[in-house]
Coordinates of C-alpha atoms (C1' of nucleotides) in Angstrom, one line a residue:
Chain A
M17 CA 0.0 0.0 0.0
A18 CA 1.3 3.4 -0.9
G19 CA 2.7 5.0 2.2
L20 CA 1.4 8.3 3.4
K21 CA 3.8 11.0 2.5
Q22 CA 5.1 13.6 4.7
V23 CA 2.7 16.4 5.5
Q24 CA 3.5 19.8 4.0
R25 CA 3.2 22.4 6.6
Q26 CA 0.3 24.7 6.2
T27 CA 0.3 27.9 8.1
G28 CA -2.8 28.6 10.1
V29 CA -3.8 24.9 10.4
A30 CA -2.3 22.9 13.3
L31 CA -0.2 20.0 12.2
W32 CA -2.2 17.5 14.2
R33 CA -5.3 18.6 12.4
Q34 CA -3.7 18.2 9.0
I35 CA -2.6 14.7 10.0
A36 CA -6.0 13.9 11.4
D37 CA -7.4 14.8 8.0
R38 CA -4.9 12.6 6.2
I39 CA -5.7 9.7 8.4
R40 CA -9.4 10.2 8.1
E41 CA -9.0 10.2 4.3
A42 CA -6.9 7.1 4.4
I43 CA -9.5 5.3 6.5
S44 CA -12.3 6.2 4.2
N45 CA -10.2 5.1 1.2
G46 CA -10.0 1.7 2.9
A47 CA -6.2 1.9 3.3
Y48 CA -6.4 0.0 6.7
D49 CA -9.2 -2.4 5.9
E50 CA -7.0 -5.4 6.2
T51 CA -6.3 -5.0 9.9
G52 CA -9.2 -2.8 10.8
M53 CA -6.7 -0.7 12.8
V54 CA -4.6 2.4 12.3
P55 CA -0.9 1.7 12.2
P56 CA 0.9 2.2 15.6
E57 CA 1.5 5.8 16.7
T58 CA 5.3 5.5 16.3
M59 CA 4.9 4.2 12.8
L60 CA 2.5 7.0 11.8
A61 CA 5.0 9.5 13.4
V62 CA 7.7 8.2 11.1
Q63 CA 5.4 8.2 8.0
F64 CA 4.3 11.7 8.5
G65 CA 7.7 12.9 9.7
V66 CA 6.4 14.3 12.9
N67 CA 6.6 13.7 16.6
R68 CA 4.6 10.9 18.2
H69 CA 2.8 13.4 20.4
T70 CA 1.5 15.2 17.3
V71 CA 0.1 12.0 15.9
R72 CA -1.5 11.4 19.3
S73 CA -3.3 14.7 19.1
A74 CA -4.5 13.8 15.6
L75 CA -5.8 10.4 16.8
A76 CA -7.4 12.0 19.8
A77 CA -9.4 14.2 17.5
L78 CA -10.4 11.3 15.4
A79 CA -11.5 9.4 18.5
Q80 CA -13.5 12.4 19.5
E81 CA -15.3 12.2 16.1
G82 CA -16.0 8.5 16.8
I83 CA -13.9 7.4 13.8
V84 CA -11.3 5.5 15.8
R85 CA -11.0 4.1 19.3
A86 CA -7.6 3.7 21.0
V87 CA -7.1 0.7 23.2
Q88 CA -4.0 0.6 25.4
G89 CA -1.8 -2.3 24.7
R90 CA -3.6 -3.3 21.5
G91 CA -3.7 -0.4 19.1
T92 CA -6.1 2.1 17.6
L93 CA -9.2 0.5 16.1
I94 CA -11.3 1.9 13.2
E95 CA -15.0 2.3 13.8
R96 CA -16.2 2.1 10.3
K97 CA -19.2 4.1 9.1
E98 CA -20.5 3.7 5.6
R99 CA -21.1 6.6 3.2
L100 CA -24.7 6.7 2.2
N101 CA -25.2 6.8 -1.6
F102 CA -27.8 9.4 -2.6
P103 CA -28.9 9.0 -6.2
I104 CA -29.9 12.2 -8.0
T105 CA -32.4 11.5 -10.8
R106 CA -35.6 12.8 -12.1
R107 CA -37.3 10.8 -9.3
T108 CA -35.0 11.8 -6.5
R109 CA -36.6 11.4 -3.0
F110 CA -34.6 11.5 0.1
T111 CA -36.3 8.8 2.2
A112 CA -36.7 6.3 -0.7
G113 CA -33.2 7.1 -2.0
I114 CA -31.4 6.3 1.2
G115 CA -34.0 4.0 2.6
D116 CA -32.5 0.7 1.6
Q117 CA -29.1 1.6 3.1
A118 CA -30.3 2.3 6.6
R119 CA -32.7 0.7 9.0
E120 CA -34.4 3.8 10.3
M121 CA -35.1 7.0 8.3
R122 CA -36.4 10.1 10.0
G123 CA -37.2 13.6 8.9
L124 CA -37.6 16.2 11.7
L125 CA -39.2 19.5 11.3
L126 CA -37.1 22.1 13.1
D127 CA -39.0 25.2 12.2
E128 CA -41.8 26.5 10.0
A129 CA -42.5 30.0 8.8
K130 CA -44.7 31.8 6.3
E131 CA -42.8 34.5 4.6
E132 CA -42.5 36.6 1.4
A133 CA -40.4 35.1 -1.4
G134 CA -37.0 36.7 -1.9
A135 CA -35.4 37.1 -5.3
E136 CA -33.8 33.7 -5.4
V137 CA -36.8 31.8 -4.1
A138 CA -39.2 33.6 -6.4
R139 CA -37.0 32.9 -9.4
W140 CA -36.8 29.2 -8.7
L141 CA -40.5 28.8 -7.8
G142 CA -41.7 30.9 -10.7
L143 CA -43.3 33.4 -8.4
K144 CA -43.1 37.2 -8.1
Q145 CA -40.9 38.6 -5.4
G146 CA -43.0 39.1 -2.2
E147 CA -45.5 36.4 -3.0
P148 CA -46.2 34.2 0.1
V149 CA -44.1 31.1 0.6
I150 CA -43.8 28.5 3.4
R151 CA -40.3 27.8 4.6
L152 CA -39.5 24.5 6.3
E153 CA -36.3 23.8 8.2
T154 CA -35.8 20.1 8.4
L155 CA -33.2 17.6 9.6
R156 CA -32.9 14.2 8.0
Q157 CA -31.4 11.2 9.9
A158 CA -30.4 7.7 8.9
D159 CA -30.3 5.3 11.9
K160 CA -30.3 8.3 14.3
R161 CA -27.2 9.7 12.5
P162 CA -27.8 13.2 11.1
V163 CA -27.4 13.2 7.3
S164 CA -28.6 16.5 6.0
R165 CA -30.1 19.8 7.0
A166 CA -32.5 21.3 4.5
T167 CA -34.3 24.6 4.0
S168 CA -37.3 24.3 1.7
W169 CA -39.7 26.8 0.3
F170 CA -43.2 26.0 -1.1
P171 CA -45.8 28.2 -2.7
A172 CA -47.9 29.1 0.3
E173 CA -51.4 29.0 -1.3
R174 CA -51.1 25.6 -2.9
F175 CA -49.4 23.9 0.1
A176 CA -50.9 25.5 3.2
G177 CA -50.4 23.1 6.1
I178 CA -47.3 21.3 4.6
G179 CA -45.5 21.9 7.9
E180 CA -48.0 19.8 9.8
A181 CA -48.1 17.2 7.1
Y182 CA -44.3 16.9 7.1
R183 CA -44.2 16.6 10.9
A184 CA -46.7 13.8 10.7
G185 CA -45.2 11.8 7.8
E186 CA -41.6 12.9 8.3
S187 CA -41.1 13.1 4.5
I188 CA -41.7 15.6 1.8
T189 CA -43.1 12.9 -0.4
K190 CA -45.8 11.9 2.1
A191 CA -46.5 15.6 2.9
F192 CA -47.1 16.3 -0.8
A193 CA -49.3 13.2 -1.1
E194 CA -51.3 14.4 2.0
L195 CA -51.9 17.7 0.2
G196 CA -53.1 16.1 -3.0
L197 CA -49.9 15.9 -5.0
P198 CA -49.3 12.2 -5.4
D199 CA -46.2 12.5 -7.6
Y200 CA -43.5 15.1 -8.5
V201 CA -40.1 15.1 -10.2
R202 CA -36.7 16.6 -9.7
A203 CA -36.2 19.3 -12.3
T204 CA -32.8 20.8 -11.3
T205 CA -30.1 20.1 -8.8
E206 CA -27.1 22.3 -8.3
V207 CA -24.3 20.9 -6.2
T208 CA -21.6 22.9 -4.4
A209 CA -19.4 22.4 -1.4
A210 CA -18.5 24.6 1.5
H211 CA -17.4 24.5 5.1
A212 CA -20.2 24.0 7.7
S213 CA -21.7 27.0 9.4
A214 CA -21.9 27.0 13.2
A215 CA -25.6 26.2 13.1
D216 CA -25.2 23.4 10.7
M217 CA -22.3 22.0 12.6
A218 CA -24.5 21.8 15.7
D219 CA -27.5 20.2 13.9
L220 CA -25.5 17.7 11.9
E221 CA -23.2 16.9 14.9
L222 CA -20.1 17.9 12.9
T223 CA -16.7 18.8 14.1
P224 CA -14.8 22.0 13.2
G225 CA -13.5 22.0 9.6
A226 CA -16.2 19.7 8.4
I227 CA -17.4 19.9 4.8
L228 CA -20.9 20.1 3.5
L229 CA -22.2 19.0 0.1
I230 CA -24.8 21.6 -0.7
A231 CA -27.6 20.7 -3.1
K232 CA -29.9 23.4 -4.4
A233 CA -32.9 21.5 -5.8
M234 CA -36.1 22.4 -7.6
N235 CA -39.0 19.9 -7.8
T236 CA -42.0 20.3 -10.1
D237 CA -45.3 18.6 -10.4
L238 CA -46.0 16.5 -13.5
D239 CA -47.0 19.6 -15.4
G240 CA -43.7 21.2 -14.8
V241 CA -45.0 23.7 -12.3
P242 CA -42.5 24.3 -9.5
V243 CA -43.6 22.9 -6.1
Q244 CA -40.5 23.1 -4.0
Y245 CA -37.2 24.8 -3.9
S246 CA -34.7 23.5 -1.3
I247 CA -31.2 24.0 -0.1
S248 CA -29.9 20.8 1.5
R249 CA -26.7 20.7 3.4
F250 CA -25.3 17.1 3.6
A251 CA -22.4 16.0 5.9
A252 CA -19.9 15.3 3.1
D253 CA -18.2 12.5 5.0
R254 CA -21.5 10.6 5.3
V255 CA -22.9 10.7 1.8
Q256 CA -22.0 10.6 -1.9
F257 CA -24.2 11.7 -4.8
T258 CA -24.7 9.5 -7.8
I259 CA -26.0 10.9 -11.0
E260 CA -27.0 8.3 -13.5
N261 CA -27.7 9.5 -17.0
Chain B
M6 CA -9.6 35.4 28.2
A7 CA -10.9 39.0 28.2
G8 CA -13.8 39.9 25.9
L9 CA -16.6 38.2 24.1
K10 CA -15.7 36.0 21.2
Q11 CA -18.0 36.3 18.2
V12 CA -15.9 33.7 16.4
Q13 CA -16.3 30.2 17.8
R14 CA -12.8 29.1 18.5
Q15 CA -11.8 25.9 16.9
T16 CA -8.8 24.2 18.3
G17 CA -6.2 23.4 15.7
V18 CA -7.2 26.1 13.3
A19 CA -5.6 29.5 13.7
L20 CA -8.1 32.3 14.4
W21 CA -7.0 34.4 11.5
R22 CA -7.8 31.5 9.2
Q23 CA -11.3 31.0 10.7
I24 CA -11.9 34.7 10.2
A25 CA -10.6 34.6 6.7
D26 CA -13.1 31.8 6.0
R27 CA -15.9 33.9 7.5
I28 CA -15.0 36.9 5.4
R29 CA -14.6 34.9 2.2
E30 CA -18.1 33.4 2.8
A31 CA -19.6 36.8 3.5
I32 CA -18.0 38.1 0.2
S33 CA -19.4 35.2 -1.8
N34 CA -22.8 35.8 -0.2
G35 CA -22.7 39.3 -1.5
A36 CA -22.7 40.9 1.9
Y37 CA -20.5 43.8 0.8
D38 CA -21.7 44.2 -2.7
E39 CA -23.0 47.7 -2.0
T40 CA -19.6 49.2 -1.4
G41 CA -17.5 46.6 -3.2
M42 CA -15.2 46.8 -0.1
V43 CA -14.7 44.9 3.1
P44 CA -15.5 46.9 6.2
P45 CA -12.5 48.6 7.8
E46 CA -10.1 46.4 9.8
T47 CA -11.0 48.1 13.1
M48 CA -14.7 47.4 12.5
L49 CA -14.1 43.8 11.5
A50 CA -12.0 43.4 14.7
V51 CA -14.9 44.5 16.8
Q52 CA -17.4 42.4 14.8
F53 CA -15.4 39.2 15.3
G54 CA -14.2 40.1 18.8
V55 CA -10.5 39.8 18.0
N56 CA -7.5 42.1 17.7
R57 CA -7.1 44.2 14.6
H58 CA -3.8 42.3 13.9
T59 CA -5.6 39.1 13.7
V60 CA -8.0 40.6 11.1
R61 CA -5.1 41.8 9.2
S62 CA -3.6 38.3 9.0
A63 CA -7.0 37.1 7.7
L64 CA -7.1 39.8 5.1
A65 CA -3.5 39.2 4.1
A66 CA -4.5 35.6 3.4
L67 CA -7.5 36.6 1.3
A68 CA -5.3 39.1 -0.6
Q69 CA -2.9 36.2 -1.3
E70 CA -5.8 34.3 -2.7
G71 CA -6.6 37.2 -4.9
I72 CA -10.0 37.7 -3.3
V73 CA -9.3 41.2 -1.9
R74 CA -6.8 43.9 -2.4
A75 CA -5.9 46.3 0.4
V76 CA -5.2 49.9 -0.6
Q77 CA -3.6 52.1 2.1
G78 CA -5.7 55.1 3.0
R79 CA -8.8 53.8 1.1
G80 CA -9.7 50.4 2.4
T81 CA -9.8 46.8 1.2
L82 CA -11.4 46.2 -2.2
I83 CA -13.1 43.0 -3.2
E84 CA -11.9 41.4 -6.4
R85 CA -14.9 39.5 -7.5
K86 CA -14.6 36.2 -9.3
E87 CA -17.5 34.3 -10.7
R88 CA -18.2 30.6 -10.0
L89 CA -18.2 28.6 -13.2
N90 CA -21.3 26.6 -13.8
F91 CA -20.6 23.0 -14.9
P92 CA -23.6 21.2 -16.2
I93 CA -23.7 17.5 -15.7
T94 CA -25.8 15.8 -18.3
R95 CA -25.7 12.9 -20.7
R96 CA -23.6 15.1 -22.9
T97 CA -21.3 16.5 -20.3
R98 CA -18.0 17.8 -21.8
F99 CA -15.6 20.0 -19.9
T100 CA -14.5 22.4 -22.5
A101 CA -17.9 22.9 -24.1
G102 CA -19.6 23.0 -20.7
I103 CA -17.5 25.8 -19.4
G104 CA -16.6 27.3 -22.7
D105 CA -19.2 30.0 -22.9
Q106 CA -18.3 31.3 -19.4
A107 CA -14.6 31.9 -20.0
R108 CA -12.6 33.3 -22.8
E109 CA -9.8 30.8 -22.9
M110 CA -10.1 27.1 -22.1
R111 CA -7.0 25.0 -21.7
G112 CA -6.4 21.3 -20.9
L113 CA -2.8 20.4 -20.0
L114 CA -1.4 16.9 -19.9
L115 CA 0.6 16.6 -16.8
D116 CA 1.5 12.9 -17.0
E117 CA 0.7 9.8 -19.1
A118 CA 1.2 6.2 -18.1
K119 CA 0.3 2.7 -19.4
E120 CA -0.6 0.5 -16.5
E121 CA -2.7 -2.5 -15.4
A122 CA -6.3 -1.9 -14.4
G123 CA -6.9 -2.0 -10.6
A124 CA -10.1 -3.3 -9.1
E125 CA -12.0 0.0 -9.3
V126 CA -10.8 1.0 -12.8
A127 CA -11.5 -2.5 -14.1
R128 CA -15.0 -2.4 -12.7
W129 CA -15.9 0.9 -14.2
L130 CA -14.4 0.2 -17.6
G131 CA -15.8 -3.3 -17.7
L132 CA -12.4 -4.9 -18.0
K133 CA -10.7 -7.6 -16.1
Q134 CA -8.2 -6.6 -13.4
G135 CA -4.8 -6.4 -14.9
E136 CA -5.9 -5.6 -18.4
P137 CA -3.9 -2.7 -19.8
V138 CA -5.2 0.9 -19.4
I139 CA -3.8 4.3 -20.2
R140 CA -3.9 6.8 -17.4
L141 CA -3.8 10.5 -18.1
E142 CA -3.2 13.2 -15.5
T143 CA -4.7 16.5 -16.7
L144 CA -5.2 20.0 -15.5
R145 CA -8.0 22.1 -16.8
Q146 CA -7.9 25.9 -16.8
A147 CA -10.4 28.7 -17.6
D148 CA -8.7 32.0 -18.4
K149 CA -5.5 30.7 -17.0
R150 CA -7.2 29.9 -13.7
P151 CA -6.9 26.3 -12.7
V152 CA -10.4 24.7 -12.4
S153 CA -9.9 21.0 -12.1
R154 CA -7.3 18.3 -11.8
A155 CA -8.4 15.0 -13.4
T156 CA -7.1 11.4 -13.5
S157 CA -8.6 9.5 -16.4
W158 CA -8.3 5.9 -17.5
F159 CA -8.9 4.5 -21.0
P160 CA -8.8 1.0 -22.4
A161 CA -5.3 0.8 -23.7
E162 CA -5.9 -1.2 -26.9
R163 CA -8.7 0.9 -28.2
F164 CA -7.2 4.3 -27.3
A165 CA -3.5 3.9 -27.9
G166 CA -2.0 7.3 -28.5
I167 CA -4.7 9.2 -26.6
G168 CA -2.0 11.0 -24.5
E169 CA -0.6 12.6 -27.7
A170 CA -4.0 13.4 -29.0
Y171 CA -5.0 15.1 -25.8
R172 CA -1.8 17.1 -25.7
A173 CA -2.5 18.3 -29.2
G174 CA -6.2 19.1 -28.9
E175 CA -6.2 19.9 -25.2
S176 CA -9.6 18.2 -24.8
I177 CA -10.9 14.7 -24.3
T178 CA -13.6 15.3 -26.9
K179 CA -11.0 16.2 -29.5
A180 CA -8.7 13.3 -28.5
F181 CA -11.6 10.9 -28.9
A182 CA -12.5 12.3 -32.3
E183 CA -8.9 12.0 -33.4
L184 CA -8.9 8.3 -32.5
G185 CA -12.1 7.6 -34.4
L186 CA -14.7 8.1 -31.7
P187 CA -16.8 11.1 -32.8
D188 CA -19.3 11.0 -30.0
Y189 CA -19.7 9.7 -26.5
V190 CA -22.1 10.1 -23.6
R191 CA -21.8 10.5 -19.8
A192 CA -23.2 7.4 -18.2
T193 CA -22.6 7.9 -14.5
T194 CA -21.3 10.7 -12.3
E195 CA -20.6 10.4 -8.5
V196 CA -20.1 13.6 -6.6
T197 CA -18.4 13.9 -3.3
A198 CA -16.4 16.5 -1.5
A199 CA -13.1 16.5 0.5
H200 CA -10.2 18.6 1.5
A201 CA -7.5 19.0 -1.1
S202 CA -4.4 16.9 -1.0
A203 CA -1.1 18.6 -1.0
A204 CA -0.5 17.7 -4.7
D205 CA -3.9 19.0 -5.8
M206 CA -3.4 22.1 -3.7
A207 CA -0.2 22.8 -5.7
D208 CA -1.7 22.1 -9.1
L209 CA -4.9 24.0 -8.5
E210 CA -3.2 26.8 -6.7
L211 CA -5.3 26.4 -3.7
T212 CA -4.7 27.6 -0.2
P213 CA -4.7 25.4 3.0
G214 CA -8.1 24.2 4.0
A215 CA -9.5 24.5 0.5
I216 CA -12.3 22.2 -0.6
L217 CA -12.6 20.0 -3.6
L218 CA -15.7 18.8 -5.4
I219 CA -14.8 15.3 -6.6
A220 CA -16.6 13.8 -9.6
K221 CA -16.1 10.2 -10.5
A222 CA -17.4 9.9 -14.0
M223 CA -17.8 7.1 -16.6
N224 CA -18.3 7.8 -20.2
T225 CA -19.5 5.3 -22.8
D226 CA -19.6 5.2 -26.6
L227 CA -23.0 5.3 -28.3
D228 CA -23.2 1.5 -27.9
G229 CA -22.9 1.8 -24.1
V230 CA -19.3 0.5 -24.0
P231 CA -17.2 2.3 -21.4
V232 CA -14.5 4.4 -23.0
Q233 CA -13.3 6.5 -20.0
Y234 CA -13.3 6.5 -16.3
S235 CA -12.2 9.6 -14.5
I236 CA -11.8 11.2 -11.1
S237 CA -11.9 15.0 -11.4
R238 CA -11.1 17.2 -8.5
F239 CA -12.6 20.7 -8.9
A240 CA -11.7 23.7 -6.7
A241 CA -15.0 24.0 -4.9
D242 CA -15.0 27.8 -4.7
R243 CA -14.6 28.2 -8.4
V244 CA -17.4 25.9 -9.7
Q245 CA -20.8 24.6 -9.2
F246 CA -22.4 21.6 -10.7
T247 CA -25.8 21.7 -12.3
I248 CA -27.8 18.6 -12.9
E249 CA -30.8 19.1 -15.1
N250 CA -33.3 16.2 -15.3
Chain C
dT19 C1' 5.6 -16.0 33.5
dT20 C1' 8.0 -13.0 30.8
dA21 C1' 9.0 -9.8 27.1
dA22 C1' 7.7 -7.2 23.3
dA23 C1' 4.5 -4.0 21.5
dA24 C1' 1.4 -0.6 22.0
dC25 C1' -1.1 3.2 24.2
dG26 C1' -1.0 6.8 28.4
dT27 C1' 1.2 10.4 31.1
dC28 C1' 4.6 13.7 32.5
dT29 C1' 8.3 17.5 32.1
dA30 C1' 10.9 20.7 29.4
dT31 C1' 12.0 23.7 25.4
dT32 C1' 11.3 26.2 21.1
dG33 C1' 8.6 28.6 17.6
dA34 C1' 4.1 30.2 15.9
dT35 C1' -0.4 32.7 17.3
dA36 C1' -2.9 36.3 19.4
dT37 C1' -3.3 40.4 22.0
dA38 C1' -2.0 45.2 23.1
dG39 C1' -0.5 49.8 22.1
dA40 C1' 1.7 53.4 19.4
dC41 C1' 2.6 55.7 15.4
dA42 C1' 3.7 56.3 10.4
dA43 C1' 1.9 56.5 5.6
dC44 C1' -1.6 57.3 2.6
dC45 C1' -6.2 58.8 0.6
dA46 C1' -10.4 61.5 0.1
dT47 C1' -12.7 65.6 0.9
dA48 C1' -14.3 69.6 3.3
Chain D
dT4 C1' -4.3 72.6 3.0
dA5 C1' -5.9 70.5 7.0
dT6 C1' -8.4 66.7 8.9
dG7 C1' -10.4 62.3 9.7
dG8 C1' -10.4 57.7 8.3
dT9 C1' -7.9 53.9 6.7
dT10 C1' -4.0 50.6 5.9
dG11 C1' 1.1 49.6 7.1
dT12 C1' 4.8 48.8 10.5
dC13 C1' 7.0 48.2 14.8
dT14 C1' 7.7 46.5 19.8
dA15 C1' 6.3 43.7 23.6
dT16 C1' 4.0 40.0 26.1
dA17 C1' 1.2 35.8 26.9
dT18 C1' -0.6 31.5 25.3
dC19 C1' -0.8 27.5 22.1
dA20 C1' 1.5 24.1 19.0
dA21 C1' 5.2 20.9 18.2
dT22 C1' 9.4 18.6 19.5
dA23 C1' 12.1 15.8 22.6
dG24 C1' 12.9 12.3 26.0
dA25 C1' 11.6 9.3 29.8
dC26 C1' 8.8 6.2 31.9
dG27 C1' 4.2 4.0 33.3
dT28 C1' 0.3 0.7 32.0
dT29 C1' -2.0 -2.7 29.4
dT30 C1' -2.4 -6.3 26.0
dT31 C1' -0.7 -10.1 23.3
dA32 C1' 2.0 -13.9 22.3
dA33 C1' 6.1 -16.5 23.0

DNA sequence: TTAAAACGTCTATTGATATAGACAACCATA
DNA sequence: TATGGTTGTCTATATCAATAGACGTTTTAA
C-alpha cells in the first residue's frame, strides 16, 4: 500500500489537524481495511515525519469524532461508518433514495415559517418577489445519524399546512401526497461544497472543519410547475451523490 | 480570556484562518456588494471580537488568494470572481460546458502512463483486473485559472496514443475524435467533497483548507461500451455543478 | 511467566499565534 | 491645505502548538 507521504506544513492549520485529515481520508479510502486498525503511533509519526505526540493529538481528534478508538496495549481500532449513496435522478426522493441503506429513516421539522419570497426563491418557484411562501427547516437522519439539514420553500397558497403534514409523515413525499400531490419530479439540482456554518455544525453533529455537500434543488409537479425549492446541506463524509444518465 | 468572542474558537485552526473563511463566505454571499469593499479592519476586529492584527492576518491571506486587495488610505477592495457553472448531463463535456463562461479554455497533460487496471478501474471500464489501461493526469484551466485536476483511465488497446491526441487538442472530446470516436455520452457521475491533498493544492493553486468537489465519472460510446473512467477534482470555490433532469 | 509491542502520562524547550499599544503613511474631501 | 479615516509597521507579552525524551500501564504472544 502506498505509504502516506510527509505532510507539508500549512500555516494557520495545526499539524495535528492536517494529520487527522490525512488519516481520516486514508481510513475512508480503505487503506487500513486489512487490519481494521490504524498503524501504531510510532509508525505514523515516522510516516508523516512528525513527533509521536503530534500523531496522538490527531488520533485523539479522530477518537472524538468517533472514527477510531484507542485501546491501550492493542492499538487504535477503526470504527467504520459507511457513506450513504444518494442518487440524484428525475425521481430523487430523500427517504426512498437512502431507505435501503439504513434501517431507520427520520425527517424532523425544526422550524416552519410563512414569509415573502425573496429574489432567489421567487425565481426558482416561478413566483413574483414578495408572494407568500412557506419555509420549512428540516433535519434528516439515517439510523439516528444526522445526514442532512435542509431549508425548503413551497408556494404558500397551494401547500398550506405542509409543515403539519411533514411533521406527521416525516417526509416531503408523504406531505405532498397528503396535500393532494401524489407525484412530483426533480427538475434541477445544483451541487456545491463549503465549510459548515456553526448552526449546521450543531444540527449535523459535525466537528470543526467539516465539509458540506450543498444541493440546491427544484421539484415540479408532473405539469412542470415548481412545487418546491430547497437548499440541502449534507455532511460530506457521510454521503455521496450519484448521477445516472 | 478577556472579551466576548464572536468567532467560535476551533482548536487546531488559527483564528486568522477562521476569520478569513468567514469573510470569504460573506463576500461570496454578496454581503459587501453595495460598497465593493470589506469593512475597515477596526470594524471587523470589533465584529469578530478579535484584535485588529488578527483581522489583518486574515485579510492578508485573502489578498494572497486574490479575493481582496488592500489599498492604504482607502480600504480593502473586493476582487470579484464568478463561480463557473458546470452542467452534468448525458452530454457532459468539460470544454464545451464551461466554454461560454470563459474566454480561454485549456487542458494540460501533466502525465501519461500505461498500467494494469486495478479493481476499481476495471469495474468501471468493464475490464478484467490487470488488463492494460492508459492513465492521463490532466489539469484544466479557464482563463489561466486552474479549475480542475483529473485522473482518467482509458482501455489501452482501443485508445492507444490518446495522450498525444490530448496534448495536441487539449480536450478529451477532440482526442476521442482524433482516435475515431466522434461522439460519446456521460453514463454515471458520482459527486463527493473532500479537503484538497497537497498535490492537488499545488496544481490547482489552492490555499490550505480548500475544498474539492470530486466527480467520479464514466463515459461510454453510443453502444454503451465504457470508454473512459475519470476522477476529477474541482476547486469548490470556483465551480458549481448543475444537474438538469 | 515474561517480554515485546502498543497506548498513556509527565516534564521541558522552542517557535508560531494572538493580544495590546503606538505611530507612520496614505487617501479622500471639506 | 488641513483633517479624519484607513492601511502599514513596529515593539512587547502571553498563550498555544510541536518537538524531545523518559517512563508507566495494558495487551498479546512466545
